[in-house]
Short mmCIF file of C-alpha atoms in Angstrom, two decimals:
data_model
loop_
_atom_site.label_atom_id
_atom_site.label_comp_id
_atom_site.label_asym_id
_atom_site.label_seq_id
_atom_site.Cartn_x
_atom_site.Cartn_y
_atom_site.Cartn_z
CA UNK A 1 0.33 -0.22 -0.14
CA UNK A 2 1.45 3.36 -1.07
CA UNK A 3 0.03 4.91 2.54
CA UNK A 4 -1.74 8.19 2.97
CA UNK A 5 -1.35 10.25 -0.01
CA UNK A 6 -1.22 14.32 0.10
CA UNK A 7 -0.73 16.97 -2.52
CA UNK A 8 0.69 19.07 -2.99
CA UNK A 9 3.80 18.78 -0.88
CA UNK A 10 4.52 22.46 -0.68
CA UNK A 11 2.52 25.32 -1.45
CA UNK A 12 3.16 28.89 -1.46
CA UNK A 13 -0.08 31.43 -2.18
CA UNK A 14 -0.55 35.21 -1.64
CA UNK A 15 -3.01 36.37 1.19
CA UNK A 16 -6.17 36.14 0.40
CA UNK A 17 -5.89 33.57 -2.66
CA UNK A 18 -7.92 30.16 -2.14
CA UNK A 19 -5.70 27.09 -1.35
CA UNK A 20 -7.03 23.42 -1.27
CA UNK A 21 -5.15 20.71 0.12
CA UNK A 22 -5.82 16.83 -0.85
CA UNK A 23 -5.79 13.63 0.66
CA UNK A 24 -6.15 10.09 -0.03
CA UNK A 25 -6.63 7.60 2.72
CA UNK A 26 -5.34 4.12 3.20
CA UNK A 27 -7.79 1.91 1.04
CA UNK A 28 -10.32 0.40 3.43
CA UNK A 29 -10.01 3.01 6.34
CA UNK A 30 -13.06 4.15 8.03
CA UNK A 31 -11.58 7.41 9.35
CA UNK A 32 -9.64 10.42 8.14
CA UNK A 33 -8.32 13.49 10.02
CA UNK A 34 -6.96 16.58 9.39
CA UNK A 35 -3.90 18.17 11.34
CA UNK A 36 -2.70 21.23 11.18
CA UNK A 37 1.14 21.74 12.87
CA UNK A 38 2.66 24.79 14.05
CA UNK A 39 5.71 25.62 16.25
CA UNK A 40 3.39 27.78 18.48
CA UNK A 41 0.63 25.41 18.59
CA UNK A 42 1.60 21.90 17.96
CA UNK A 43 -0.47 19.60 16.63
CA UNK A 44 -3.88 20.24 16.21
CA UNK A 45 -6.77 18.29 15.24
CA UNK A 46 -8.84 20.09 12.67
CA UNK A 47 -11.61 17.53 11.62
CA UNK A 48 -12.33 13.93 11.15
CA UNK A 49 -15.02 12.10 9.07
CA UNK A 50 -16.04 8.67 9.82
CA UNK A 51 -17.47 6.85 6.20
CA UNK A 52 -17.04 10.14 4.74
CA UNK A 53 -19.43 12.14 7.31
CA UNK A 54 -17.97 14.80 9.28
CA UNK A 55 -18.07 13.80 13.11
CA UNK A 56 -15.85 16.77 14.66
CA UNK A 57 -15.22 20.08 13.30
CA UNK A 58 -14.64 21.83 16.33
CA UNK A 59 -11.15 22.43 15.47
CA UNK A 60 -11.42 24.26 12.19
CA UNK A 61 -10.46 27.69 13.09
CA UNK A 62 -12.48 29.79 11.40
CA UNK A 63 -15.01 29.83 8.67
CA UNK A 64 -12.50 30.21 6.34
CA UNK A 65 -11.48 26.75 6.41
CA UNK A 66 -13.85 23.76 5.48
CA UNK A 67 -13.04 20.35 4.30
CA UNK A 68 -15.07 17.50 2.17
CA UNK A 69 -14.92 14.09 1.89
CA UNK A 70 -16.84 13.11 -1.36
CA UNK A 71 -15.82 9.41 -1.43
CA UNK A 72 -13.98 7.28 0.40
CA UNK A 73 -10.83 7.78 -1.20
CA UNK A 74 -10.62 11.60 -1.44
CA UNK A 75 -10.62 14.28 1.32
CA UNK A 76 -10.18 18.27 0.86
CA UNK A 77 -9.54 21.15 3.08
CA UNK A 78 -9.94 24.69 1.90
CA UNK A 79 -8.89 27.54 3.06
CA UNK A 80 -10.59 30.75 1.34
CA UNK A 81 -9.58 33.34 1.89
CA UNK A 82 -5.69 32.32 3.16
CA UNK A 83 -4.14 34.55 5.56
CA UNK A 84 0.09 34.58 6.52
CA UNK A 85 -1.41 33.24 9.92
CA UNK A 86 -2.35 29.97 8.07
CA UNK A 87 1.29 29.20 7.38
CA UNK A 88 1.57 25.63 8.84
CA UNK A 89 1.87 21.68 7.91
CA UNK A 90 -1.12 20.30 7.40
CA UNK A 91 -1.29 16.68 7.70
CA UNK A 92 -4.16 14.04 6.72
CA UNK A 93 -4.29 10.84 8.51
CA UNK A 94 -6.74 7.62 8.28
CA UNK A 95 -7.47 4.75 10.61
CA UNK A 96 -9.53 1.65 10.55
CA UNK A 97 -12.56 1.85 12.23
CA UNK A 98 -12.80 2.64 15.75
CA UNK A 99 -14.13 0.72 18.60
CA UNK A 100 -14.63 1.90 22.17
CA UNK A 101 -12.24 -0.69 23.52
CA UNK A 102 -10.11 -1.25 19.89
CA UNK A 103 -8.76 1.72 19.14
CA UNK A 104 -6.62 1.53 15.87
CA UNK A 105 -3.76 3.43 15.37
CA UNK A 106 -3.62 6.53 12.81
CA UNK A 107 -1.35 6.54 9.57
CA UNK A 108 0.15 10.22 8.91
CA UNK A 109 0.44 11.35 5.63
CA UNK A 110 3.79 13.44 4.26
CA UNK A 111 2.17 16.43 5.25
CA UNK A 112 1.51 19.80 2.98
CA UNK A 113 3.90 22.90 4.21
CA UNK A 114 1.55 25.75 3.29
CA UNK A 115 3.02 29.48 3.21
CA UNK A 116 1.06 32.22 2.85
CA UNK A 117 2.73 35.66 2.21
CA UNK B 1 -11.59 16.58 29.45
CA UNK B 2 -8.64 14.19 28.11
CA UNK B 3 -4.92 15.96 27.99
CA UNK B 4 -1.14 14.82 27.81
CA UNK B 5 1.67 16.31 29.07
CA UNK B 6 5.47 15.68 27.90
CA UNK B 7 7.50 17.44 30.53
CA UNK B 8 10.61 17.57 28.78
CA UNK B 9 11.24 19.84 25.26
CA UNK B 10 14.28 18.36 24.98
CA UNK B 11 16.02 14.81 25.70
CA UNK B 12 19.62 14.23 25.15
CA UNK B 13 21.49 11.27 25.34
CA UNK B 14 24.70 9.36 24.65
CA UNK B 15 24.80 6.80 21.86
CA UNK B 16 24.42 3.28 23.48
CA UNK B 17 23.18 4.74 26.56
CA UNK B 18 19.25 4.11 27.80
CA UNK B 19 16.56 6.81 27.24
CA UNK B 20 13.16 7.80 28.49
CA UNK B 21 11.17 10.29 26.74
CA UNK B 22 8.24 11.22 29.61
CA UNK B 23 4.53 10.90 29.07
CA UNK B 24 1.57 12.01 31.47
CA UNK B 25 -1.84 11.96 30.68
CA UNK B 26 -5.37 12.58 31.92
CA UNK B 27 -8.48 11.10 30.78
CA UNK B 28 -12.04 10.00 31.79
CA UNK B 29 -12.57 5.89 31.64
CA UNK B 30 -9.97 3.74 30.55
CA UNK B 31 -7.08 5.29 28.56
CA UNK B 32 -5.52 4.19 25.35
CA UNK B 33 -2.13 5.75 24.66
CA UNK B 34 0.34 5.80 21.73
CA UNK B 35 3.50 7.07 20.87
CA UNK B 36 4.41 8.49 17.24
CA UNK B 37 7.66 9.54 16.20
CA UNK B 38 8.36 12.48 13.45
CA UNK B 39 11.30 12.83 11.59
CA UNK B 40 12.28 16.04 9.79
CA UNK B 41 9.88 16.73 6.77
CA UNK B 42 7.87 13.76 7.65
CA UNK B 43 4.31 12.69 8.84
CA UNK B 44 3.89 10.96 12.18
CA UNK B 45 5.21 7.36 12.20
CA UNK B 46 2.97 4.91 14.62
CA UNK B 47 5.37 3.14 17.28
CA UNK B 48 2.96 1.50 19.77
CA UNK B 49 -0.07 1.76 21.74
CA UNK B 50 -1.48 0.52 24.94
CA UNK B 51 -4.64 -0.79 25.14
CA UNK B 52 -5.18 -3.18 27.73
CA UNK B 53 -3.05 -6.00 29.15
CA UNK B 54 0.65 -6.39 30.03
CA UNK B 55 2.13 -2.87 31.59
CA UNK B 56 5.27 -3.31 29.31
CA UNK B 57 4.25 -2.46 25.58
CA UNK B 58 6.89 -3.23 22.88
CA UNK B 59 7.11 -1.64 19.57
CA UNK B 60 8.74 -0.70 16.65
CA UNK B 61 12.73 -0.13 16.29
CA UNK B 62 13.25 -1.55 19.76
CA UNK B 63 11.28 0.86 22.01
CA UNK B 64 9.01 0.20 24.37
CA UNK B 65 6.73 2.09 26.74
CA UNK B 66 5.50 1.39 30.49
CA UNK B 67 2.12 1.96 31.20
CA UNK B 68 1.65 3.14 34.75
CA UNK B 69 -1.93 3.55 35.66
CA UNK B 70 -1.08 4.64 39.44
CA UNK B 71 1.23 7.46 38.15
CA UNK B 72 -1.00 8.43 34.93
CA UNK B 73 2.13 7.79 33.07
CA UNK B 74 3.65 6.28 29.75
CA UNK B 75 6.86 6.64 29.28
CA UNK B 76 8.72 5.73 25.88
CA UNK B 77 11.75 3.84 26.39
CA UNK B 78 15.17 2.11 24.95
CA UNK B 79 17.61 -0.07 26.18
CA UNK B 80 20.63 1.53 24.15
CA UNK B 81 19.79 4.48 21.77
CA UNK B 82 20.86 5.34 18.50
CA UNK B 83 21.99 8.16 16.61
CA UNK B 84 19.20 7.64 14.14
CA UNK B 85 16.43 7.70 16.70
CA UNK B 86 17.12 11.34 16.76
CA UNK B 87 13.85 13.06 16.06
CA UNK B 88 10.60 14.29 17.42
CA UNK B 89 8.36 12.04 19.70
CA UNK B 90 4.65 12.32 20.44
CA UNK B 91 2.74 10.75 23.14
CA UNK B 92 -1.32 10.56 22.53
CA UNK B 93 -4.35 9.62 24.28
CA UNK B 94 -8.04 8.89 23.22
CA UNK B 95 -10.74 7.69 25.61
CA UNK B 96 -13.59 6.78 23.78
CA UNK B 97 -14.12 9.36 21.29
CA UNK B 98 -11.80 8.25 18.53
CA UNK B 99 -9.87 11.56 18.86
CA UNK B 100 -6.26 11.15 19.52
CA UNK B 101 -5.17 14.18 21.95
CA UNK B 102 -1.34 14.92 21.44
CA UNK B 103 1.47 16.16 23.67
CA UNK B 104 3.66 18.97 22.36
CA UNK B 105 6.42 16.50 21.33
CA UNK B 106 9.68 15.82 23.14
CA UNK B 107 12.96 16.19 20.77
CA UNK B 108 15.43 13.48 21.34
CA UNK B 109 19.01 14.11 20.73
CA UNK B 110 21.20 11.08 20.30
CA UNK B 111 24.95 11.76 20.20
CA UNK B 112 27.72 9.47 18.91
#
């Protein structure tokens, strides 16, 4: 398996532009997570999906951020309009189904390094 | 509320010496604990997890972790450190929500 695939690996954009990050989870995984990593705030969970349905988006910082999962093999995280403070590394992760007494580990993609100037 | 604390920003150890990276947690109900490692410019990689059973959990690359319920700790250990173990290590906990709560991370520096 190729693992979790993210694109692009690097994105440089100007403030005010729309940014779309893409993720392909591991085939067969039921959960998909979007994280943001910065030096100041560490690793933050933004949103996660179960069977393509958003379960918890309480970590999405503002309405400028939106995420979709149209099917089991694809998800997007969109920022519109982008701001310099959105500069971070964005990770996608996926895992098998979660049971109360048998949580499965998450597998992370390589990340997208976003720079907003 | 669930939380994880990694009290050390950085741990320095000489190659060949044992290493310990500390983690304490707070969670209501049974804790499910994980360790991940992040190498530069890479995503996080799963090392090991504790669900139930034996308090000593063995994982990838010779790492192990000891679950201590009374001290609410889950310290990561390795008997003999390698220079290639130098990386950023994250402890994480989940209760019954499916969400992982990560610690701030500890940088491990192994010097030859």
